[in-house]
Amino acid sequence: MGIFDYKEKIEDYFVEMDDAYRQRNFPKGFFASQVKRWRIGWVYCVYGIVLFLCILTIAVSGFLKNGIAIRSFRDFFDIAPILGSIIISTIFVVPIIKMWRTEGIKGESEIIQKYMKNSGMSRSDLQEFARQVMEPGTKRIWLKGEAYSLGGKDTGIMTRDFIWFQRFWCVLRKSDIKIIYFYESTYTEYSSGGGLSLYHLWIDLLADKQRKISAMTEKAAGEFLIEFIKEWNPEVDTMEGRVLTEEEHEKFDEKFMHDETEYEKWFRRGFDD
């Protein structure tokens, strides 16, 4: 099915970025905005930890004010939740601080280094992507539609040569994409009323084992995206546009991503089954 068969709906998923959006979201460039996003995430994380510790301090103060002391096993069990909360908070806080030190993301240079590692691209390639983000014609991607994506989920950017999704520290050159395919997933969400099975459709874009991005999508949006990619790489494997089941996706992932022999075999002539 061609992209123009959906022409009346394509703007629901691919919207041309205007100057106002660029100035609001990328006033100092794409990678500078990624530094800001990283730091805001850590601010929320630290805020949550501080809030938790404040509530914990208030609770401990209340118990101490009432004169609770450990005189027996029963007294110990009375304050066990507090002790457990302190231990759990310590277990979580220490790795978070360690990860912050390990990542060492303090500025734009560190962000670019992280993208270089995950994208398999040079600094100049990524700078070209950042430059294209600011060009006319660059599109914002909402594969689940605007209402869903306004929550910050599964949004992306497609420039003249590149594509990027928000949940990944990876940029792919459209001409490098070898496979693009759909797969489904379900999971059960439990509440007081019982379990509810939720269905999601995903689309994966793979350049090789190390370079992959994916997002939840609507079927029409995914087909639009496939047509866009085909413009740059007509030989891209789309698995005939069919949707893999969870079992088929797991099998494919095991064969392609973890079996070196099958991986090399696919790049030579494709899988036999």
Tab-separated table of C-alpha atoms in Angstrom:
chain	number	residue	atom	x	y	z
A	1	MET	CA	0.000	0.000	0.000
A	2	GLY	CA	1.454	3.356	-0.983
A	3	ILE	CA	1.958	6.289	1.316
A	4	PHE	CA	-0.523	8.474	-0.566
A	5	ASP	CA	-3.337	5.978	0.061
A	6	TYR	CA	-3.352	7.423	3.595
A	7	LYS	CA	-2.758	11.030	2.611
A	8	GLU	CA	-5.699	12.380	4.587
A	9	LYS	CA	-4.311	10.922	7.811
A	10	ILE	CA	-0.543	11.244	7.513
A	11	GLU	CA	-0.493	14.550	9.398
A	12	ASP	CA	-1.857	12.688	12.441
A	13	TYR	CA	1.520	10.994	12.818
A	14	PHE	CA	4.116	13.085	10.954
A	15	VAL	CA	4.017	16.835	11.521
A	16	GLU	CA	6.467	19.275	9.975
A	17	MET	CA	8.438	21.069	12.645
A	18	ASP	CA	7.913	24.825	12.601
A	19	ASP	CA	10.286	27.590	13.734
A	20	ALA	CA	8.318	28.233	16.933
A	21	TYR	CA	8.729	24.586	17.992
A	22	ARG	CA	12.458	24.658	17.194
A	23	GLN	CA	13.041	27.803	19.213
A	24	ARG	CA	11.041	26.482	22.127
A	25	ASN	CA	12.632	23.028	22.283
A	26	PHE	CA	16.063	23.465	20.688
A	27	PRO	CA	17.091	27.083	21.360
A	28	LYS	CA	20.758	26.040	21.601
A	29	GLY	CA	20.604	22.989	19.343
A	30	PHE	CA	19.508	19.359	19.595
A	31	PHE	CA	22.289	18.027	21.814
A	32	ALA	CA	22.082	20.968	24.200
A	33	SER	CA	18.401	20.065	24.662
A	34	GLN	CA	19.438	16.475	25.464
A	35	VAL	CA	21.724	17.746	28.246
A	36	LYS	CA	18.767	19.660	29.665
A	37	ARG	CA	16.527	16.577	29.449
A	38	TRP	CA	19.135	14.474	31.267
A	39	ARG	CA	19.504	17.057	34.048
A	40	ILE	CA	15.753	17.483	34.479
A	41	GLY	CA	15.429	13.718	34.880
A	42	TRP	CA	17.997	13.768	37.660
A	43	VAL	CA	16.283	16.715	39.349
A	44	TYR	CA	13.033	14.699	39.522
A	45	CYS	CA	14.963	11.683	40.792
A	46	VAL	CA	16.701	13.655	43.548
A	47	TYR	CA	13.441	15.402	44.432
A	48	GLY	CA	11.740	12.038	44.871
A	49	ILE	CA	14.526	10.767	47.104
A	50	VAL	CA	14.488	13.918	49.252
A	51	LEU	CA	10.698	13.772	49.559
A	52	PHE	CA	10.880	10.132	50.629
A	53	LEU	CA	13.565	10.859	53.233
A	54	CYS	CA	11.551	13.812	54.601
A	55	ILE	CA	8.473	11.619	55.049
A	56	LEU	CA	10.657	8.939	56.624
A	57	THR	CA	12.166	11.468	59.039
A	58	ILE	CA	8.717	12.660	60.093
A	59	ALA	CA	7.597	9.089	60.686
A	60	VAL	CA	10.715	8.265	62.741
A	61	SER	CA	10.294	11.463	64.780
A	62	GLY	CA	6.694	10.516	65.529
A	63	PHE	CA	7.690	7.092	66.780
A	64	LEU	CA	10.540	8.453	68.913
A	65	LYS	CA	8.285	11.125	70.392
A	66	ASN	CA	5.944	8.404	71.574
A	67	GLY	CA	8.826	6.780	73.377
A	68	ILE	CA	9.075	3.570	71.394
A	69	ALA	CA	12.174	1.570	72.297
A	70	ILE	CA	13.295	-1.940	71.486
A	71	ARG	CA	12.770	-3.952	74.673
A	72	SER	CA	11.491	-7.127	73.054
A	73	PHE	CA	10.947	-8.825	69.726
A	74	ARG	CA	7.474	-7.277	69.629
A	75	ASP	CA	8.973	-3.787	69.875
A	76	PHE	CA	11.374	-4.647	67.084
A	77	PHE	CA	8.536	-5.672	64.788
A	78	ASP	CA	6.737	-2.400	65.607
A	79	ILE	CA	9.569	-0.352	64.091
A	80	ALA	CA	10.626	-2.904	61.466
A	81	PRO	CA	8.838	-0.979	58.634
A	82	ILE	CA	10.921	2.108	59.444
A	83	LEU	CA	14.171	0.162	59.534
A	84	GLY	CA	13.203	-1.577	56.307
A	85	SER	CA	12.450	1.751	54.617
A	86	ILE	CA	15.852	3.132	55.633
A	87	ILE	CA	17.634	0.052	54.298
A	88	ILE	CA	15.667	0.047	51.029
A	89	SER	CA	16.276	3.763	50.461
A	90	THR	CA	20.006	3.223	51.012
A	91	ILE	CA	20.028	0.311	48.560
A	92	PHE	CA	18.400	2.495	45.902
A	93	VAL	CA	20.252	5.752	46.559
A	94	VAL	CA	23.798	4.354	46.429
A	95	PRO	CA	23.488	2.822	42.898
A	96	ILE	CA	21.799	6.007	41.643
A	97	ILE	CA	24.692	8.141	42.872
A	98	LYS	CA	27.176	5.613	41.472
A	99	MET	CA	25.440	5.642	38.078
A	100	TRP	CA	25.495	9.439	38.035
A	101	ARG	CA	29.264	9.402	38.624
A	102	THR	CA	29.806	6.634	36.056
A	103	GLU	CA	27.777	8.302	33.307
A	104	GLY	CA	29.581	11.545	33.928
A	105	ILE	CA	27.255	13.525	31.681
A	106	LYS	CA	28.023	17.122	32.479
A	107	GLY	CA	27.637	18.781	29.109
A	108	GLU	CA	27.071	18.520	25.392
A	109	SER	CA	30.382	16.770	24.676
A	110	GLU	CA	29.484	13.839	26.961
A	111	ILE	CA	26.031	13.557	25.385
A	112	ILE	CA	27.544	13.370	21.909
A	113	GLN	CA	30.009	10.710	23.098
A	114	LYS	CA	27.098	8.620	24.362
A	115	TYR	CA	25.273	8.997	21.040
A	116	MET	CA	28.464	8.149	19.115
A	117	LYS	CA	28.794	4.883	21.038
A	118	ASN	CA	25.151	3.839	20.589
A	119	SER	CA	24.737	5.088	17.017
A	120	GLY	CA	28.034	3.889	15.566
A	121	MET	CA	28.501	7.332	14.030
A	122	SER	CA	31.258	9.922	14.014
A	123	ARG	CA	30.922	13.253	15.751
A	124	SER	CA	30.581	14.984	12.388
A	125	ASP	CA	27.701	12.648	11.401
A	126	LEU	CA	25.841	13.486	14.593
A	127	GLN	CA	26.516	17.183	14.157
A	128	GLU	CA	25.022	16.879	10.677
A	129	PHE	CA	21.915	15.269	12.218
A	130	ALA	CA	21.675	18.132	14.717
A	131	ARG	CA	21.998	20.628	11.864
A	132	GLN	CA	19.256	18.881	9.865
A	133	VAL	CA	16.919	18.993	12.891
A	134	MET	CA	16.870	22.758	12.462
A	135	GLU	CA	16.158	22.597	8.710
A	136	PRO	CA	12.745	23.152	7.074
A	137	GLY	CA	11.052	19.874	6.247
A	138	THR	CA	12.125	18.068	9.427
A	139	LYS	CA	9.213	16.087	10.876
A	140	ARG	CA	8.057	15.349	14.391
A	141	ILE	CA	6.919	11.734	14.705
A	142	TRP	CA	3.843	10.692	16.715
A	143	LEU	CA	3.389	7.027	15.836
A	144	LYS	CA	0.590	6.623	18.406
A	145	GLY	CA	-1.031	9.942	17.526
A	146	GLU	CA	-0.695	13.362	19.112
A	147	ALA	CA	-2.846	12.706	22.202
A	148	TYR	CA	-0.675	9.774	23.304
A	149	SER	CA	2.630	11.391	22.386
A	150	LEU	CA	1.937	14.628	24.268
A	151	GLY	CA	2.698	12.613	27.389
A	152	GLY	CA	6.284	12.358	26.162
A	153	LYS	CA	5.967	8.758	24.995
A	154	ASP	CA	7.267	7.392	21.722
A	155	THR	CA	7.913	10.726	20.081
A	156	GLY	CA	10.644	11.123	17.531
A	157	ILE	CA	12.279	13.248	14.842
A	158	MET	CA	12.854	12.448	11.184
A	159	THR	CA	15.212	14.667	9.214
A	160	ARG	CA	16.220	14.427	5.578
A	161	ASP	CA	18.734	11.627	6.288
A	162	PHE	CA	18.214	10.509	9.899
A	163	ILE	CA	15.629	9.199	12.353
A	164	TRP	CA	15.554	9.300	16.171
A	165	PHE	CA	13.109	8.200	18.905
A	166	GLN	CA	13.041	9.857	22.306
A	167	ARG	CA	13.408	6.706	24.399
A	168	PHE	CA	16.810	5.862	22.810
A	169	TRP	CA	20.275	7.430	22.895
A	170	CYS	CA	20.652	6.419	19.249
A	171	VAL	CA	20.340	8.063	15.847
A	172	LEU	CA	19.987	5.955	12.695
A	173	ARG	CA	20.782	6.993	9.168
A	174	LYS	CA	17.710	6.006	7.112
A	175	SER	CA	19.821	4.492	4.359
A	176	ASP	CA	21.529	2.189	6.933
A	177	ILE	CA	18.300	0.528	8.102
A	178	LYS	CA	18.264	-3.126	7.038
A	179	ILE	CA	15.073	-4.368	8.707
A	180	ILE	CA	11.840	-2.651	9.733
A	181	TYR	CA	8.965	-4.759	10.998
A	182	PHE	CA	5.889	-4.896	13.249
A	183	TYR	CA	5.386	-7.085	16.288
A	184	GLU	CA	2.745	-7.316	18.984
A	185	SER	CA	2.984	-7.557	22.746
A	186	THR	CA	0.482	-8.024	25.543
A	187	TYR	CA	0.762	-7.705	29.273
A	188	THR	CA	-1.691	-7.938	32.122
A	189	GLU	CA	-2.315	-4.968	34.378
A	190	TYR	CA	-3.799	-5.888	37.731
A	191	SER	CA	-6.091	-3.775	39.916
A	192	SER	CA	-8.722	-4.306	42.587
A	193	GLY	CA	-11.172	-5.243	39.850
A	194	GLY	CA	-8.928	-8.010	38.505
A	195	GLY	CA	-6.553	-8.331	35.564
A	196	LEU	CA	-6.803	-6.433	32.294
A	197	SER	CA	-4.835	-7.587	29.225
A	198	LEU	CA	-3.387	-4.675	27.262
A	199	TYR	CA	-2.305	-5.026	23.629
A	200	HIS	CA	0.426	-2.963	21.974
A	201	LEU	CA	1.721	-2.855	18.427
A	202	TRP	CA	5.425	-2.052	18.043
A	203	ILE	CA	7.692	-1.241	15.135
A	204	ASP	CA	11.431	-2.058	15.179
A	205	LEU	CA	14.097	-0.453	13.001
A	206	LEU	CA	17.435	-2.277	12.849
A	207	ALA	CA	20.671	-1.265	11.192
A	208	ASP	CA	22.574	-4.134	12.839
A	209	LYS	CA	22.710	-5.947	16.192
A	210	GLN	CA	24.052	-2.937	18.064
A	211	ARG	CA	21.931	-0.246	16.409
A	212	LYS	CA	18.195	-0.559	16.915
A	213	ILE	CA	15.313	1.748	17.785
A	214	SER	CA	11.634	0.933	18.316
A	215	ALA	CA	8.371	2.515	19.340
A	216	MET	CA	4.730	1.723	19.966
A	217	THR	CA	2.719	2.569	16.867
A	218	GLU	CA	-0.556	2.537	15.041
A	219	LYS	CA	-0.574	0.269	11.964
A	220	ALA	CA	-1.136	3.142	9.506
A	221	ALA	CA	1.646	5.219	11.092
A	222	GLY	CA	4.043	2.302	10.839
A	223	GLU	CA	3.187	1.812	7.168
A	224	PHE	CA	3.848	5.506	6.529
A	225	LEU	CA	7.228	5.114	8.214
A	226	ILE	CA	8.082	2.057	6.119
A	227	GLU	CA	7.356	4.063	2.952
A	228	PHE	CA	9.592	6.893	4.127
A	229	ILE	CA	12.446	4.458	4.828
A	230	LYS	CA	11.954	2.735	1.467
A	231	GLU	CA	12.572	6.048	-0.267
A	232	TRP	CA	16.153	5.882	1.066
A	233	ASN	CA	16.654	2.122	1.070
A	234	PRO	CA	14.356	0.260	-1.361
A	235	GLU	CA	15.966	-3.061	-0.342
A	236	VAL	CA	14.971	-2.786	3.327
A	237	ASP	CA	13.392	-6.002	4.661
A	238	THR	CA	9.845	-5.298	5.937
A	239	MET	CA	8.864	-8.956	6.470
A	240	GLU	CA	6.090	-8.232	3.962
A	241	GLY	CA	4.436	-5.859	6.419
A	242	ARG	CA	3.002	-8.624	8.590
A	243	VAL	CA	2.826	-8.414	12.386
A	244	LEU	CA	4.981	-10.902	14.280
A	245	THR	CA	3.412	-12.564	17.290
A	246	GLU	CA	5.214	-12.382	20.631
A	247	GLU	CA	6.524	-15.912	20.092
A	248	GLU	CA	7.743	-15.120	16.569
A	249	HIS	CA	9.409	-11.939	17.778
A	250	GLU	CA	11.211	-13.811	20.559
A	251	LYS	CA	12.382	-16.417	18.051
A	252	PHE	CA	13.580	-13.748	15.641
A	253	ASP	CA	15.345	-11.862	18.418
A	254	GLU	CA	17.106	-15.021	19.567
A	255	LYS	CA	18.130	-15.968	16.032
A	256	PHE	CA	19.168	-12.521	14.836
A	257	MET	CA	20.500	-10.835	17.942
A	258	HIS	CA	22.204	-13.686	19.782
A	259	ASP	CA	23.274	-16.274	17.214
A	260	GLU	CA	26.348	-14.985	15.379
A	261	THR	CA	26.099	-17.638	12.638
A	262	GLU	CA	22.463	-16.813	11.860
A	263	TYR	CA	23.246	-13.108	12.042
A	264	GLU	CA	25.970	-13.376	9.396
A	265	LYS	CA	23.758	-15.713	7.348
A	266	TRP	CA	20.942	-13.163	7.227
A	267	PHE	CA	23.199	-10.387	6.002
A	268	ARG	CA	24.470	-12.626	3.219
A	269	ARG	CA	21.205	-13.993	1.862
A	270	GLY	CA	18.435	-13.821	4.495
A	271	PHE	CA	16.913	-16.405	6.784
A	272	ASP	CA	15.583	-19.653	5.366
A	273	ASP	CA	12.528	-19.518	7.642
